[in-house]
C-alpha cells in the first residue's frame, strides 16, 4: 500500500514539475506578443501545428532519454552513448542546452522582475480608473526607471537562486499546485470580460480566421521556436524529470495533458489581450510591453480590478518562479556533477545570469541604441541585447537542441530502452518513432535551414 501511495505521489509530482516548467511567461506574455508581431491567426495556426507535430514527439524524446538514463542530462547522454558504442561527444547536447538556458534565463529574470514591479503598481492603485493612454505611459516610464528595473530583476534572481541553492523545489511546486488554478480562473475571468468588450469580435477574427498571406518565414521560425519555448523543451531542462517517473506511468498521457493545459493558458491570455487591443484601437504588434499595458487596462475596467490585478501579477510571478527554477537547475546540476557544492554552484550561476540580464534590462533605456551583432546582418541586425537573447536562443538553439535530442532518442538509444521509457506499448512506440524520424526531425531541420537562409537574404 505504501509503495502505491508513493508512486501515486511521484506520478503527480512529475506532472506538477513539468507543468511548473511549462506554464510561465511563455504563455501569458510571450505568446500574445509573438502573435501580435506575426499577423495573428497565421502565427497561431503554425504554433499549434508545431506543438502537435514537433513539440509532443520531441518532448517525449527528451523525457525518455532522462527516464532511460536515470541521471542528470549530461551523464544520461554520455552513459547511453557509451553503452551503445556511440561517441561520448553526444553529451554536448547538454552543453548546448546549458548555453541556451543561460541566455533564456537572463531575459526571463528581467521580465519576471517587471511582474514584481507590477504587483506594487497594482496595489498602490496606479492603474485604477486611468484611461488606456495613461496606463501605456506608466509602462513607458517604468522602462526608463533604471534603478527600479534593476532592483526588481535582482530580487527575482535572488528568489530563484535561493530555491535552487537549497534544492527545495517540491515545496514551491506544491504551492503552485494550490495556486495555479486561481491564475487560470483569473484568465478565464479576463476572457469573460473580453467577451463584453467592443473589440472582442475583431480580436476573435484576427486570432482565428485563417490569414495565409501572413505566413512568412519569420512567422514560421518564431512559431517553431515558441512551440519549443512554451513546452520548455530543446535544452535538456526536462530531461532530468524523466528519472523520477514511476515505472508504470505513461509518458504520452502526461505530455499530452501538459501540452493541452499549456496551449489553453496561452489562448485565454491571447483572447483577453487582443480584445483590449482591438477595443482601444491599439497596435497588435505592441512588442514586449503588450501584456503589461493591455491587462492593467482590462483590470482598470473591472470592479475590484485593483486587487484582481495585484493577485494576477502575484500568481504570474509564482508561475515564472517555477519556470525560472527549471531554467537554472540544469546549469547548477552540471556544476555539481563537476564537484561543486550546490550552494556555490547556484551562487555562481546566479551571478553570471544576473550580470547578463542587466544588459537586457538596460536594453530598454541606456543601451537601447546598442546593437551588438549588427555586423552579422540578417536576423541579428537592429537588435538590442534583449532582442537578441529573447529571439535567437528560443528560435534557433531550442529547435536545434530538440533536433539533436530526437536524433539521439531514435538513433543512439536502443529501441528496447525507448519502448520502456515511453511506456505506451509497442505499437505506440513504433508510431512515435516513425513520426519523429519521418516528420518531426526533418521538419525542424528544414524550417531552421530555409528560414535562416531567407532571413539572411541568401535567396
Ligand atoms: N516554458 C516556460 C514558459 O513558457 C519557459 C521555460 C522554462 C523554458 N523552462 C524552460 C524554455 C526550458 C526553454 C527550456 O514560460
PDB file of N, CA and C and ligand atoms in Angstrom, residues 18-31 62 97 100-101 104-105 107-108 225-238 241 262 316 319-320 322-328 330 393-394 398, ligand 1:
ATOM      1  N   UNK A  18       6.583  19.255 -14.427  1.00  0.00           N
ATOM      2  CA  UNK A  18       6.612  19.611 -15.850  1.00  0.00           C
ATOM      3  C   UNK A  18       5.673  20.789 -16.127  1.00  0.00           C
ATOM      4  N   UNK A  19       4.510  20.785 -15.485  1.00  0.00           N
ATOM      5  CA  UNK A  19       3.591  21.920 -15.664  1.00  0.00           C
ATOM      6  C   UNK A  19       4.222  23.204 -15.132  1.00  0.00           C
ATOM      7  N   UNK A  20       4.879  23.096 -13.975  1.00  0.00           N
ATOM      8  CA  UNK A  20       5.532  24.268 -13.395  1.00  0.00           C
ATOM      9  C   UNK A  20       6.557  24.857 -14.342  1.00  0.00           C
ATOM     10  N   UNK A  21       7.290  23.984 -15.042  1.00  0.00           N
ATOM     11  CA  UNK A  21       8.286  24.456 -16.001  1.00  0.00           C
ATOM     12  C   UNK A  21       7.612  25.051 -17.232  1.00  0.00           C
ATOM     13  N   UNK A  22       6.553  24.400 -17.689  1.00  0.00           N
ATOM     14  CA  UNK A  22       5.969  24.796 -18.973  1.00  0.00           C
ATOM     15  C   UNK A  22       5.173  26.096 -18.877  1.00  0.00           C
ATOM     16  N   UNK A  23       4.328  26.219 -17.859  1.00  0.00           N
ATOM     17  CA  UNK A  23       3.462  27.398 -17.782  1.00  0.00           C
ATOM     18  C   UNK A  23       4.227  28.563 -17.160  1.00  0.00           C
ATOM     19  N   UNK A  24       4.310  29.648 -17.890  1.00  0.00           N
ATOM     20  CA  UNK A  24       5.054  30.802 -17.401  1.00  0.00           C
ATOM     21  C   UNK A  24       4.865  31.981 -18.328  1.00  0.00           C
ATOM     22  N   UNK A  25       5.898  32.801 -18.414  1.00  0.00           N
ATOM     23  CA  UNK A  25       5.824  33.986 -19.273  1.00  0.00           C
ATOM     24  C   UNK A  25       5.550  33.617 -20.724  1.00  0.00           C
ATOM     25  N   UNK A  26       6.000  32.427 -21.113  1.00  0.00           N
ATOM     26  CA  UNK A  26       5.804  31.984 -22.497  1.00  0.00           C
ATOM     27  C   UNK A  26       4.339  32.014 -22.888  1.00  0.00           C
ATOM     28  N   UNK A  27       3.482  31.579 -21.985  1.00  0.00           N
ATOM     29  CA  UNK A  27       2.062  31.516 -22.299  1.00  0.00           C
ATOM     30  C   UNK A  27       1.396  32.878 -22.229  1.00  0.00           C
ATOM     31  N   UNK A  28       1.693  33.627 -21.188  1.00  0.00           N
ATOM     32  CA  UNK A  28       0.886  34.803 -20.876  1.00  0.00           C
ATOM     33  C   UNK A  28       1.487  36.080 -21.449  1.00  0.00           C
ATOM     34  N   UNK A  29       2.791  36.140 -21.522  1.00  0.00           N
ATOM     35  CA  UNK A  29       3.451  37.352 -22.028  1.00  0.00           C
ATOM     36  C   UNK A  29       3.995  37.165 -23.458  1.00  0.00           C
ATOM     37  N   UNK A  30       4.765  36.060 -23.681  1.00  0.00           N
ATOM     38  CA  UNK A  30       5.464  35.936 -24.952  1.00  0.00           C
ATOM     39  C   UNK A  30       4.526  35.527 -26.083  1.00  0.00           C
ATOM     40  N   UNK A  31       3.606  34.595 -25.794  1.00  0.00           N
ATOM     41  CA  UNK A  31       2.697  34.139 -26.848  1.00  0.00           C
ATOM     42  C   UNK A  31       1.913  35.294 -27.472  1.00  0.00           C
ATOM     43  N   UNK A  62      12.758  13.865 -25.250  1.00  0.00           N
ATOM     44  CA  UNK A  62      13.635  14.462 -24.237  1.00  0.00           C
ATOM     45  C   UNK A  62      13.456  13.782 -22.883  1.00  0.00           C
ATOM     46  N   UNK A  97      22.461  22.931 -24.475  1.00  0.00           N
ATOM     47  CA  UNK A  97      21.298  23.227 -23.637  1.00  0.00           C
ATOM     48  C   UNK A  97      21.628  24.227 -22.552  1.00  0.00           C
ATOM     49  N   UNK A 100      21.961  27.688 -23.894  1.00  0.00           N
ATOM     50  CA  UNK A 100      20.622  28.181 -24.235  1.00  0.00           C
ATOM     51  C   UNK A 100      19.874  28.630 -22.977  1.00  0.00           C
ATOM     52  N   UNK A 101      19.920  27.789 -21.947  1.00  0.00           N
ATOM     53  CA  UNK A 101      19.211  28.110 -20.703  1.00  0.00           C
ATOM     54  C   UNK A 101      19.777  29.377 -20.072  1.00  0.00           C
ATOM     55  N   UNK A 104      18.420  32.318 -22.053  1.00  0.00           N
ATOM     56  CA  UNK A 104      16.979  32.491 -21.853  1.00  0.00           C
ATOM     57  C   UNK A 104      16.699  33.025 -20.452  1.00  0.00           C
ATOM     58  N   UNK A 105      17.332  32.428 -19.443  1.00  0.00           N
ATOM     59  CA  UNK A 105      17.065  32.888 -18.073  1.00  0.00           C
ATOM     60  C   UNK A 105      17.476  34.353 -17.890  1.00  0.00           C
ATOM     61  N   UNK A 107      17.064  36.940 -19.851  1.00  0.00           N
ATOM     62  CA  UNK A 107      15.967  37.905 -20.107  1.00  0.00           C
ATOM     63  C   UNK A 107      14.705  37.532 -19.342  1.00  0.00           C
ATOM     64  N   UNK A 108      14.553  36.234 -19.061  1.00  0.00           N
ATOM     65  CA  UNK A 108      13.373  35.771 -18.318  1.00  0.00           C
ATOM     66  C   UNK A 108      13.319  36.418 -16.932  1.00  0.00           C
ATOM     67  N   UNK A 225      10.020  28.177 -32.779  1.00  0.00           N
ATOM     68  CA  UNK A 225      10.767  28.470 -31.559  1.00  0.00           C
ATOM     69  C   UNK A 225       9.848  28.583 -30.361  1.00  0.00           C
ATOM     70  N   UNK A 226       8.697  29.215 -30.574  1.00  0.00           N
ATOM     71  CA  UNK A 226       7.802  29.397 -29.436  1.00  0.00           C
ATOM     72  C   UNK A 226       7.187  28.081 -28.975  1.00  0.00           C
ATOM     73  N   UNK A 227       6.950  27.161 -29.906  1.00  0.00           N
ATOM     74  CA  UNK A 227       6.422  25.844 -29.511  1.00  0.00           C
ATOM     75  C   UNK A 227       7.410  25.152 -28.569  1.00  0.00           C
ATOM     76  N   UNK A 228       8.697  25.244 -28.891  1.00  0.00           N
ATOM     77  CA  UNK A 228       9.716  24.645 -28.010  1.00  0.00           C
ATOM     78  C   UNK A 228       9.792  25.402 -26.685  1.00  0.00           C
ATOM     79  N   UNK A 229       9.778  26.726 -26.791  1.00  0.00           N
ATOM     80  CA  UNK A 229       9.912  27.570 -25.595  1.00  0.00           C
ATOM     81  C   UNK A 229       8.788  27.292 -24.597  1.00  0.00           C
ATOM     82  N   UNK A 230       7.572  27.288 -25.084  1.00  0.00           N
ATOM     83  CA  UNK A 230       6.441  27.183 -24.176  1.00  0.00           C
ATOM     84  C   UNK A 230       6.370  25.803 -23.528  1.00  0.00           C
ATOM     85  N   UNK A 231       6.829  24.764 -24.239  1.00  0.00           N
ATOM     86  CA  UNK A 231       6.821  23.416 -23.652  1.00  0.00           C
ATOM     87  C   UNK A 231       8.093  23.152 -22.839  1.00  0.00           C
ATOM     88  N   UNK A 232       8.992  24.118 -22.794  1.00  0.00           N
ATOM     89  CA  UNK A 232      10.243  24.003 -22.016  1.00  0.00           C
ATOM     90  C   UNK A 232      11.146  22.887 -22.534  1.00  0.00           C
ATOM     91  N   UNK A 233      11.141  22.682 -23.871  1.00  0.00           N
ATOM     92  CA  UNK A 233      11.942  21.582 -24.423  1.00  0.00           C
ATOM     93  C   UNK A 233      13.047  22.080 -25.353  1.00  0.00           C
ATOM     94  N   UNK A 234      14.013  21.206 -25.608  1.00  0.00           N
ATOM     95  CA  UNK A 234      15.089  21.514 -26.546  1.00  0.00           C
ATOM     96  C   UNK A 234      16.371  21.934 -25.859  1.00  0.00           C
ATOM     97  N   UNK A 235      16.350  22.046 -24.519  1.00  0.00           N
ATOM     98  CA  UNK A 235      17.563  22.463 -23.818  1.00  0.00           C
ATOM     99  C   UNK A 235      17.916  21.482 -22.692  1.00  0.00           C
ATOM    100  N   UNK A 236      17.349  20.304 -22.740  1.00  0.00           N
ATOM    101  CA  UNK A 236      17.616  19.251 -21.741  1.00  0.00           C
ATOM    102  C   UNK A 236      17.113  19.614 -20.345  1.00  0.00           C
ATOM    103  N   UNK A 237      16.270  20.649 -20.237  1.00  0.00           N
ATOM    104  CA  UNK A 237      15.801  21.055 -18.912  1.00  0.00           C
ATOM    105  C   UNK A 237      14.741  20.095 -18.365  1.00  0.00           C
ATOM    106  N   UNK A 238      14.005  19.439 -19.263  1.00  0.00           N
ATOM    107  CA  UNK A 238      13.003  18.479 -18.784  1.00  0.00           C
ATOM    108  C   UNK A 238      13.579  17.067 -18.688  1.00  0.00           C
ATOM    109  N   UNK A 241      13.760  15.309 -15.361  1.00  0.00           N
ATOM    110  CA  UNK A 241      12.490  14.982 -14.704  1.00  0.00           C
ATOM    111  C   UNK A 241      12.054  13.551 -14.999  1.00  0.00           C
ATOM    112  N   UNK A 262      -1.063  23.919 -21.400  1.00  0.00           N
ATOM    113  CA  UNK A 262      -0.141  24.976 -21.788  1.00  0.00           C
ATOM    114  C   UNK A 262      -0.717  25.829 -22.928  1.00  0.00           C
ATOM    115  N   UNK A 316       1.208  35.329 -11.511  1.00  0.00           N
ATOM    116  CA  UNK A 316       2.121  35.258 -12.657  1.00  0.00           C
ATOM    117  C   UNK A 316       3.563  35.103 -12.164  1.00  0.00           C
ATOM    118  N   UNK A 319       4.161  31.600 -11.253  1.00  0.00           N
ATOM    119  CA  UNK A 319       4.308  30.763 -12.447  1.00  0.00           C
ATOM    120  C   UNK A 319       5.696  30.937 -13.050  1.00  0.00           C
ATOM    121  N   UNK A 320       6.185  32.171 -13.090  1.00  0.00           N
ATOM    122  CA  UNK A 320       7.506  32.400 -13.686  1.00  0.00           C
ATOM    123  C   UNK A 320       8.614  31.897 -12.761  1.00  0.00           C
ATOM    124  N   UNK A 322       8.609  29.093 -10.876  1.00  0.00           N
ATOM    125  CA  UNK A 322       8.894  27.668 -11.130  1.00  0.00           C
ATOM    126  C   UNK A 322       9.534  27.468 -12.500  1.00  0.00           C
ATOM    127  N   UNK A 323       9.170  28.310 -13.477  1.00  0.00           N
ATOM    128  CA  UNK A 323       9.803  28.185 -14.784  1.00  0.00           C
ATOM    129  C   UNK A 323      11.280  28.549 -14.707  1.00  0.00           C
ATOM    130  N   UNK A 324      11.588  29.617 -13.983  1.00  0.00           N
ATOM    131  CA  UNK A 324      12.998  30.031 -13.975  1.00  0.00           C
ATOM    132  C   UNK A 324      13.840  29.089 -13.117  1.00  0.00           C
ATOM    133  N   UNK A 325      13.217  28.447 -12.133  1.00  0.00           N
ATOM    134  CA  UNK A 325      13.950  27.410 -11.393  1.00  0.00           C
ATOM    135  C   UNK A 325      14.305  26.270 -12.338  1.00  0.00           C
ATOM    136  N   UNK A 326      13.361  25.915 -13.198  1.00  0.00           N
ATOM    137  CA  UNK A 326      13.626  24.867 -14.181  1.00  0.00           C
ATOM    138  C   UNK A 326      14.727  25.278 -15.159  1.00  0.00           C
ATOM    139  N   UNK A 327      14.753  26.576 -15.508  1.00  0.00           N
ATOM    140  CA  UNK A 327      15.801  27.060 -16.411  1.00  0.00           C
ATOM    141  C   UNK A 327      17.174  26.999 -15.736  1.00  0.00           C
ATOM    142  N   UNK A 328      17.215  27.291 -14.428  1.00  0.00           N
ATOM    143  CA  UNK A 328      18.501  27.371 -13.728  1.00  0.00           C
ATOM    144  C   UNK A 328      19.041  26.005 -13.311  1.00  0.00           C
ATOM    145  N   UNK A 330      19.362  22.841 -14.447  1.00  0.00           N
ATOM    146  CA  UNK A 330      20.328  22.018 -15.194  1.00  0.00           C
ATOM    147  C   UNK A 330      21.749  22.592 -15.174  1.00  0.00           C
ATOM    148  N   UNK A 393      18.103  32.385 -28.949  1.00  0.00           N
ATOM    149  CA  UNK A 393      18.068  31.089 -28.242  1.00  0.00           C
ATOM    150  C   UNK A 393      16.724  30.358 -28.375  1.00  0.00           C
ATOM    151  N   UNK A 394      15.573  31.022 -28.196  1.00  0.00           N
ATOM    152  CA  UNK A 394      14.327  30.271 -28.384  1.00  0.00           C
ATOM    153  C   UNK A 394      14.113  29.825 -29.834  1.00  0.00           C
ATOM    154  N   UNK A 398      16.868  26.265 -29.334  1.00  0.00           N
ATOM    155  CA  UNK A 398      15.938  25.237 -28.819  1.00  0.00           C
ATOM    156  C   UNK A 398      15.567  24.222 -29.903  1.00  0.00           C
TER     157      UNK A 398
HETATM  158  N1  LIG B   1       8.150  27.198 -20.721  1.00  0.00           N
HETATM  159  C1  LIG B   1       8.445  28.331 -19.908  1.00  0.00           C
HETATM  160  C2  LIG B   1       7.460  29.438 -20.259  1.00  0.00           C
HETATM  161  O1  LIG B   1       6.677  29.259 -21.135  1.00  0.00           O
HETATM  162  C3  LIG B   1       9.892  28.779 -20.067  1.00  0.00           C
HETATM  163  C4  LIG B   1      10.855  27.681 -19.781  1.00  0.00           C
HETATM  164  C5  LIG B   1      11.002  27.040 -18.580  1.00  0.00           C
HETATM  165  C6  LIG B   1      11.760  27.081 -20.686  1.00  0.00           C
HETATM  166  N2  LIG B   1      11.967  26.072 -18.696  1.00  0.00           N
HETATM  167  C7  LIG B   1      12.442  26.059 -19.975  1.00  0.00           C
HETATM  168  C8  LIG B   1      12.046  27.306 -22.038  1.00  0.00           C
HETATM  169  C9  LIG B   1      13.392  25.266 -20.608  1.00  0.00           C
HETATM  170  C10 LIG B   1      13.017  26.513 -22.657  1.00  0.00           C
HETATM  171  C11 LIG B   1      13.675  25.496 -21.956  1.00  0.00           C
HETATM  172  O2  LIG B   1       7.456  30.463 -19.668  1.00  0.00           O
END
